């Protein structure tokens, strides 16, 4: 059990041992609940066959998430994100009416993650299958996120419109405390005000 816990991100051996001893000690109910939830998840959930979001496995063995199954979503827009948490964040904003594609990783030459490790063939299949016209790149504003966005633009920019989410000062934020890169981006991304 300790070994299994240490496979989770951010969990070291000490924490894993603490979890294990608590579960085996006076947290018996939590142990049963965890065991049940894990078995259910393993049996019924896996990444969506189309987008990589978490999906329920259907009777035919396929997995289609709620967003991909929703016929009211705009098929012509595909929002590319790094991870499922980012998909959930964009979805909470209510600003995306199209579908998503989860990359699962970002380009990171220093860590040995090159373009061949990105699921580009799968992304291309989604673009073709759904008649996508706009690829909305919502990777994070980091070195890796920007490198990935550029690579996707080079790869798909000739066939579809590739857009990048804006970056700038967060809502309720203070200009005084913004870092120079963020403030610079906010300045260069300025828009006309409709009065
Ligand atoms: Zn999906």
PDB file of C-alpha atoms and ligand atoms in Angstrom:
ATOM      1  CA  UNK A   1       0.000   0.000   0.000  1.00  0.00           C
ATOM      2  CA  UNK A   2       2.900   2.367   0.829  1.00  0.00           C
ATOM      3  CA  UNK A   3       4.470   1.605  -2.544  1.00  0.00           C
ATOM      4  CA  UNK A   4       1.176   2.208  -4.333  1.00  0.00           C
ATOM      5  CA  UNK A   5       0.758   5.620  -2.660  1.00  0.00           C
ATOM      6  CA  UNK A   6       4.291   6.728  -3.572  1.00  0.00           C
ATOM      7  CA  UNK A   7       3.363   6.381  -7.250  1.00  0.00           C
ATOM      8  CA  UNK A   8       1.063   9.390  -6.846  1.00  0.00           C
ATOM      9  CA  UNK A   9       2.499  12.843  -7.664  1.00  0.00           C
ATOM     10  CA  UNK A  10       3.781  14.714  -4.617  1.00  0.00           C
ATOM     11  CA  UNK A  11       3.562  11.740  -2.265  1.00  0.00           C
ATOM     12  CA  UNK A  12       6.855  10.678  -0.710  1.00  0.00           C
ATOM     13  CA  UNK A  13       7.532   7.582   1.352  1.00  0.00           C
ATOM     14  CA  UNK A  14       6.862   9.284   4.710  1.00  0.00           C
ATOM     15  CA  UNK A  15       3.486  10.609   3.603  1.00  0.00           C
ATOM     16  CA  UNK A  16       2.621   7.244   2.047  1.00  0.00           C
ATOM     17  CA  UNK A  17       3.438   5.511   5.326  1.00  0.00           C
ATOM     18  CA  UNK A  18       1.324   8.030   7.244  1.00  0.00           C
ATOM     19  CA  UNK A  19      -1.667   7.424   4.897  1.00  0.00           C
ATOM     20  CA  UNK A  20      -1.255   3.677   5.205  1.00  0.00           C
ATOM     21  CA  UNK A  21      -0.988   3.585   8.997  1.00  0.00           C
ATOM     22  CA  UNK A  22      -3.991   5.879   9.380  1.00  0.00           C
ATOM     23  CA  UNK A  23      -6.103   3.800   7.017  1.00  0.00           C
ATOM     24  CA  UNK A  24      -5.139   0.584   8.769  1.00  0.00           C
ATOM     25  CA  UNK A  25      -5.609   2.152  12.202  1.00  0.00           C
ATOM     26  CA  UNK A  26      -8.699   4.062  13.257  1.00  0.00           C
ATOM     27  CA  UNK A  27      -9.722   5.094   9.718  1.00  0.00           C
ATOM     28  CA  UNK A  28     -11.222   1.747   8.776  1.00  0.00           C
ATOM     29  CA  UNK A  29     -14.333   3.341   7.219  1.00  0.00           C
ATOM     30  CA  UNK A  30     -12.139   5.571   5.036  1.00  0.00           C
ATOM     31  CA  UNK A  31     -10.169   2.507   3.954  1.00  0.00           C
ATOM     32  CA  UNK A  32     -13.355   0.716   2.849  1.00  0.00           C
ATOM     33  CA  UNK A  33     -14.659   3.822   1.053  1.00  0.00           C
ATOM     34  CA  UNK A  34     -11.335   4.340  -0.724  1.00  0.00           C
ATOM     35  CA  UNK A  35     -11.124   0.709  -1.730  1.00  0.00           C
ATOM     36  CA  UNK A  36     -14.671   0.804  -3.128  1.00  0.00           C
ATOM     37  CA  UNK A  37     -14.121   4.098  -4.987  1.00  0.00           C
ATOM     38  CA  UNK A  38     -10.863   2.863  -6.536  1.00  0.00           C
ATOM     39  CA  UNK A  39     -12.464  -0.387  -7.717  1.00  0.00           C
ATOM     40  CA  UNK A  40     -15.398   1.537  -9.229  1.00  0.00           C
ATOM     41  CA  UNK A  41     -13.074   4.005 -10.957  1.00  0.00           C
ATOM     42  CA  UNK A  42     -10.884   1.232 -12.357  1.00  0.00           C
ATOM     43  CA  UNK A  43     -13.921  -0.640 -13.683  1.00  0.00           C
ATOM     44  CA  UNK A  44     -15.897   2.273 -15.127  1.00  0.00           C
ATOM     45  CA  UNK A  45     -13.671   5.261 -15.907  1.00  0.00           C
ATOM     46  CA  UNK A  46     -10.914   5.992 -18.386  1.00  0.00           C
ATOM     47  CA  UNK A  47      -9.831   8.867 -20.664  1.00  0.00           C
ATOM     48  CA  UNK A  48     -12.339   9.761 -23.403  1.00  0.00           C
ATOM     49  CA  UNK A  49     -11.458   8.120 -26.741  1.00  0.00           C
ATOM     50  CA  UNK A  50     -11.816  11.473 -28.524  1.00  0.00           C
ATOM     51  CA  UNK A  51     -10.569  14.203 -26.210  1.00  0.00           C
ATOM     52  CA  UNK A  52      -8.795  12.691 -23.201  1.00  0.00           C
ATOM     53  CA  UNK A  53     -11.287  14.032 -20.631  1.00  0.00           C
ATOM     54  CA  UNK A  54     -12.400  11.528 -17.986  1.00  0.00           C
ATOM     55  CA  UNK A  55     -15.224   9.412 -19.389  1.00  0.00           C
ATOM     56  CA  UNK A  56     -17.420   6.499 -18.372  1.00  0.00           C
ATOM     57  CA  UNK A  57     -16.776   3.228 -20.189  1.00  0.00           C
ATOM     58  CA  UNK A  58     -19.883   2.260 -22.164  1.00  0.00           C
ATOM     59  CA  UNK A  59     -21.361  -1.228 -22.646  1.00  0.00           C
ATOM     60  CA  UNK A  60     -19.537  -1.528 -25.993  1.00  0.00           C
ATOM     61  CA  UNK A  61     -16.170  -0.806 -24.353  1.00  0.00           C
ATOM     62  CA  UNK A  62     -15.837   2.680 -25.781  1.00  0.00           C
ATOM     63  CA  UNK A  63     -15.442   5.775 -23.611  1.00  0.00           C
ATOM     64  CA  UNK A  64     -17.074   9.055 -24.661  1.00  0.00           C
ATOM     65  CA  UNK A  65     -17.162  11.970 -22.205  1.00  0.00           C
ATOM     66  CA  UNK A  66     -20.204  14.155 -21.552  1.00  0.00           C
ATOM     67  CA  UNK A  67     -18.799  17.032 -23.605  1.00  0.00           C
ATOM     68  CA  UNK A  68     -18.019  14.926 -26.707  1.00  0.00           C
ATOM     69  CA  UNK A  69     -21.416  13.232 -26.418  1.00  0.00           C
ATOM     70  CA  UNK A  70     -23.224  16.597 -26.312  1.00  0.00           C
ATOM     71  CA  UNK A  71     -24.514  17.316 -29.844  1.00  0.00           C
ATOM     72  CA  UNK A  72     -25.152  20.974 -28.948  1.00  0.00           C
ATOM     73  CA  UNK A  73     -21.415  21.700 -28.654  1.00  0.00           C
ATOM     74  CA  UNK A  74     -19.840  23.623 -31.540  1.00  0.00           C
ATOM     75  CA  UNK A  75     -17.802  21.029 -33.433  1.00  0.00           C
ATOM     76  CA  UNK A  76     -15.921  23.640 -35.421  1.00  0.00           C
ATOM     77  CA  UNK A  77     -14.017  24.879 -32.329  1.00  0.00           C
ATOM     78  CA  UNK A  78     -11.469  22.682 -30.586  1.00  0.00           C
ATOM     79  CA  UNK A  79      -9.770  23.950 -27.424  1.00  0.00           C
ATOM     80  CA  UNK A  80      -6.356  22.365 -26.778  1.00  0.00           C
ATOM     81  CA  UNK A  81      -5.328  22.113 -23.116  1.00  0.00           C
ATOM     82  CA  UNK A  82      -2.401  20.503 -21.306  1.00  0.00           C
ATOM     83  CA  UNK A  83      -4.339  18.525 -18.712  1.00  0.00           C
ATOM     84  CA  UNK A  84      -7.847  17.555 -17.613  1.00  0.00           C
ATOM     85  CA  UNK A  85      -7.800  20.090 -14.742  1.00  0.00           C
ATOM     86  CA  UNK A  86      -7.282  22.841 -17.334  1.00  0.00           C
ATOM     87  CA  UNK A  87     -10.230  21.525 -19.374  1.00  0.00           C
ATOM     88  CA  UNK A  88     -12.359  21.717 -16.222  1.00  0.00           C
ATOM     89  CA  UNK A  89     -11.157  25.276 -15.520  1.00  0.00           C
ATOM     90  CA  UNK A  90     -11.974  26.500 -19.055  1.00  0.00           C
ATOM     91  CA  UNK A  91     -15.319  24.699 -18.879  1.00  0.00           C
ATOM     92  CA  UNK A  92     -16.152  26.457 -15.580  1.00  0.00           C
ATOM     93  CA  UNK A  93     -15.535  29.815 -17.294  1.00  0.00           C
ATOM     94  CA  UNK A  94     -18.433  29.071 -19.650  1.00  0.00           C
ATOM     95  CA  UNK A  95     -16.470  30.774 -22.453  1.00  0.00           C
ATOM     96  CA  UNK A  96     -15.884  27.663 -24.584  1.00  0.00           C
ATOM     97  CA  UNK A  97     -18.797  26.366 -26.615  1.00  0.00           C
ATOM     98  CA  UNK A  98     -16.760  23.939 -28.666  1.00  0.00           C
ATOM     99  CA  UNK A  99     -14.985  20.759 -27.674  1.00  0.00           C
ATOM    100  CA  UNK A 100     -11.624  20.032 -26.106  1.00  0.00           C
ATOM    101  CA  UNK A 101      -8.459  18.078 -26.687  1.00  0.00           C
ATOM    102  CA  UNK A 102      -6.185  17.141 -23.767  1.00  0.00           C
ATOM    103  CA  UNK A 103      -2.517  16.897 -24.764  1.00  0.00           C
ATOM    104  CA  UNK A 104      -1.447  15.175 -21.549  1.00  0.00           C
ATOM    105  CA  UNK A 105       1.982  16.836 -21.790  1.00  0.00           C
ATOM    106  CA  UNK A 106       3.790  19.904 -23.051  1.00  0.00           C
ATOM    107  CA  UNK A 107       6.899  20.249 -25.167  1.00  0.00           C
ATOM    108  CA  UNK A 108       9.898  20.382 -22.868  1.00  0.00           C
ATOM    109  CA  UNK A 109      13.217  19.789 -24.651  1.00  0.00           C
ATOM    110  CA  UNK A 110      15.143  20.142 -21.369  1.00  0.00           C
ATOM    111  CA  UNK A 111      13.175  17.223 -19.887  1.00  0.00           C
ATOM    112  CA  UNK A 112      13.467  15.244 -23.114  1.00  0.00           C
ATOM    113  CA  UNK A 113       9.850  15.751 -24.207  1.00  0.00           C
ATOM    114  CA  UNK A 114      10.016  16.418 -27.952  1.00  0.00           C
ATOM    115  CA  UNK A 115       7.275  16.907 -30.539  1.00  0.00           C
ATOM    116  CA  UNK A 116       7.139  13.159 -31.222  1.00  0.00           C
ATOM    117  CA  UNK A 117       5.787  12.693 -27.683  1.00  0.00           C
ATOM    118  CA  UNK A 118       2.781  14.944 -28.309  1.00  0.00           C
ATOM    119  CA  UNK A 119      -0.414  13.161 -29.475  1.00  0.00           C
ATOM    120  CA  UNK A 120      -0.389  15.041 -32.798  1.00  0.00           C
ATOM    121  CA  UNK A 121      -1.836  12.196 -34.886  1.00  0.00           C
ATOM    122  CA  UNK A 122      -4.772  11.877 -32.498  1.00  0.00           C
ATOM    123  CA  UNK A 123      -5.310  15.648 -32.579  1.00  0.00           C
ATOM    124  CA  UNK A 124      -5.249  15.603 -36.369  1.00  0.00           C
ATOM    125  CA  UNK A 125      -7.876  12.834 -36.401  1.00  0.00           C
ATOM    126  CA  UNK A 126     -10.150  14.997 -34.245  1.00  0.00           C
ATOM    127  CA  UNK A 127      -9.637  18.006 -36.523  1.00  0.00           C
ATOM    128  CA  UNK A 128     -10.546  15.971 -39.613  1.00  0.00           C
ATOM    129  CA  UNK A 129     -13.394  13.975 -38.029  1.00  0.00           C
ATOM    130  CA  UNK A 130     -15.164  17.059 -36.629  1.00  0.00           C
ATOM    131  CA  UNK A 131     -14.440  19.503 -39.436  1.00  0.00           C
ATOM    132  CA  UNK A 132     -12.646  21.779 -36.958  1.00  0.00           C
ATOM    133  CA  UNK A 133     -12.117  25.334 -38.218  1.00  0.00           C
ATOM    134  CA  UNK A 134     -10.535  26.948 -35.179  1.00  0.00           C
ATOM    135  CA  UNK A 135      -7.931  25.486 -32.845  1.00  0.00           C
ATOM    136  CA  UNK A 136      -7.984  27.466 -29.592  1.00  0.00           C
ATOM    137  CA  UNK A 137      -4.650  26.881 -27.858  1.00  0.00           C
ATOM    138  CA  UNK A 138      -5.146  27.160 -24.093  1.00  0.00           C
ATOM    139  CA  UNK A 139      -1.788  25.838 -22.904  1.00  0.00           C
ATOM    140  CA  UNK A 140      -0.373  27.718 -19.891  1.00  0.00           C
ATOM    141  CA  UNK A 141       1.689  30.919 -20.357  1.00  0.00           C
ATOM    142  CA  UNK A 142       4.977  29.193 -19.474  1.00  0.00           C
ATOM    143  CA  UNK A 143       8.071  28.403 -21.572  1.00  0.00           C
ATOM    144  CA  UNK A 144       6.703  24.885 -22.224  1.00  0.00           C
ATOM    145  CA  UNK A 145       3.160  26.140 -22.866  1.00  0.00           C
ATOM    146  CA  UNK A 146       4.332  28.758 -25.367  1.00  0.00           C
ATOM    147  CA  UNK A 147       6.676  26.304 -27.141  1.00  0.00           C
ATOM    148  CA  UNK A 148       3.815  23.836 -27.473  1.00  0.00           C
ATOM    149  CA  UNK A 149       1.455  26.533 -28.773  1.00  0.00           C
ATOM    150  CA  UNK A 150       4.011  27.584 -31.410  1.00  0.00           C
ATOM    151  CA  UNK A 151       4.555  23.999 -32.490  1.00  0.00           C
ATOM    152  CA  UNK A 152       0.801  23.399 -32.880  1.00  0.00           C
ATOM    153  CA  UNK A 153       0.477  26.621 -34.873  1.00  0.00           C
ATOM    154  CA  UNK A 154       3.251  25.477 -37.233  1.00  0.00           C
ATOM    155  CA  UNK A 155       1.764  21.998 -37.521  1.00  0.00           C
ATOM    156  CA  UNK A 156      -1.884  22.947 -38.132  1.00  0.00           C
ATOM    157  CA  UNK A 157      -1.837  26.676 -38.975  1.00  0.00           C
ATOM    158  CA  UNK A 158      -2.054  26.135 -42.714  1.00  0.00           C
ATOM    159  CA  UNK A 159      -5.268  24.136 -42.498  1.00  0.00           C
ATOM    160  CA  UNK A 160      -7.225  25.673 -39.640  1.00  0.00           C
ATOM    161  CA  UNK A 161      -7.333  29.008 -37.860  1.00  0.00           C
ATOM    162  CA  UNK A 162      -5.076  28.738 -34.798  1.00  0.00           C
ATOM    163  CA  UNK A 163      -5.757  31.147 -31.937  1.00  0.00           C
ATOM    164  CA  UNK A 164      -4.051  31.520 -28.565  1.00  0.00           C
ATOM    165  CA  UNK A 165      -5.798  32.544 -25.360  1.00  0.00           C
ATOM    166  CA  UNK A 166      -4.792  36.010 -24.166  1.00  0.00           C
ATOM    167  CA  UNK A 167      -2.728  36.448 -21.029  1.00  0.00           C
ATOM    168  CA  UNK A 168      -2.571  39.447 -18.765  1.00  0.00           C
ATOM    169  CA  UNK A 169      -3.588  40.829 -15.394  1.00  0.00           C
ATOM    170  CA  UNK A 170      -5.989  38.573 -13.457  1.00  0.00           C
ATOM    171  CA  UNK A 171      -9.410  39.927 -12.499  1.00  0.00           C
ATOM    172  CA  UNK A 172      -9.095  41.843  -9.227  1.00  0.00           C
ATOM    173  CA  UNK A 173      -5.310  41.867  -9.635  1.00  0.00           C
ATOM    174  CA  UNK A 174      -3.006  44.775  -8.955  1.00  0.00           C
ATOM    175  CA  UNK A 175      -0.747  46.206 -11.690  1.00  0.00           C
ATOM    176  CA  UNK A 176       1.812  47.177  -9.078  1.00  0.00           C
ATOM    177  CA  UNK A 177       2.466  43.529  -8.208  1.00  0.00           C
ATOM    178  CA  UNK A 178       2.293  42.041 -11.718  1.00  0.00           C
ATOM    179  CA  UNK A 179       5.534  40.577 -13.087  1.00  0.00           C
ATOM    180  CA  UNK A 180       7.060  42.417 -16.096  1.00  0.00           C
ATOM    181  CA  UNK A 181       6.303  39.571 -18.572  1.00  0.00           C
ATOM    182  CA  UNK A 182       2.616  39.473 -17.637  1.00  0.00           C
ATOM    183  CA  UNK A 183       2.302  43.247 -17.705  1.00  0.00           C
ATOM    184  CA  UNK A 184       4.136  43.363 -21.059  1.00  0.00           C
ATOM    185  CA  UNK A 185       1.724  40.803 -22.512  1.00  0.00           C
ATOM    186  CA  UNK A 186      -1.242  42.698 -21.153  1.00  0.00           C
ATOM    187  CA  UNK A 187       0.064  45.848 -22.848  1.00  0.00           C
ATOM    188  CA  UNK A 188       0.737  44.199 -26.213  1.00  0.00           C
ATOM    189  CA  UNK A 189      -2.626  42.386 -26.113  1.00  0.00           C
ATOM    190  CA  UNK A 190      -4.622  45.573 -25.502  1.00  0.00           C
ATOM    191  CA  UNK A 191      -7.907  46.024 -27.323  1.00  0.00           C
ATOM    192  CA  UNK A 192     -10.003  48.979 -28.351  1.00  0.00           C
ATOM    193  CA  UNK A 193     -12.705  49.958 -25.858  1.00  0.00           C
ATOM    194  CA  UNK A 194     -16.250  50.082 -27.163  1.00  0.00           C
ATOM    195  CA  UNK A 195     -17.759  53.174 -25.618  1.00  0.00           C
TER     196      UNK A 195
HETATM  197 ZN1  LIG B   1     -14.392  13.711 -24.829  1.00  0.00          ZN
END
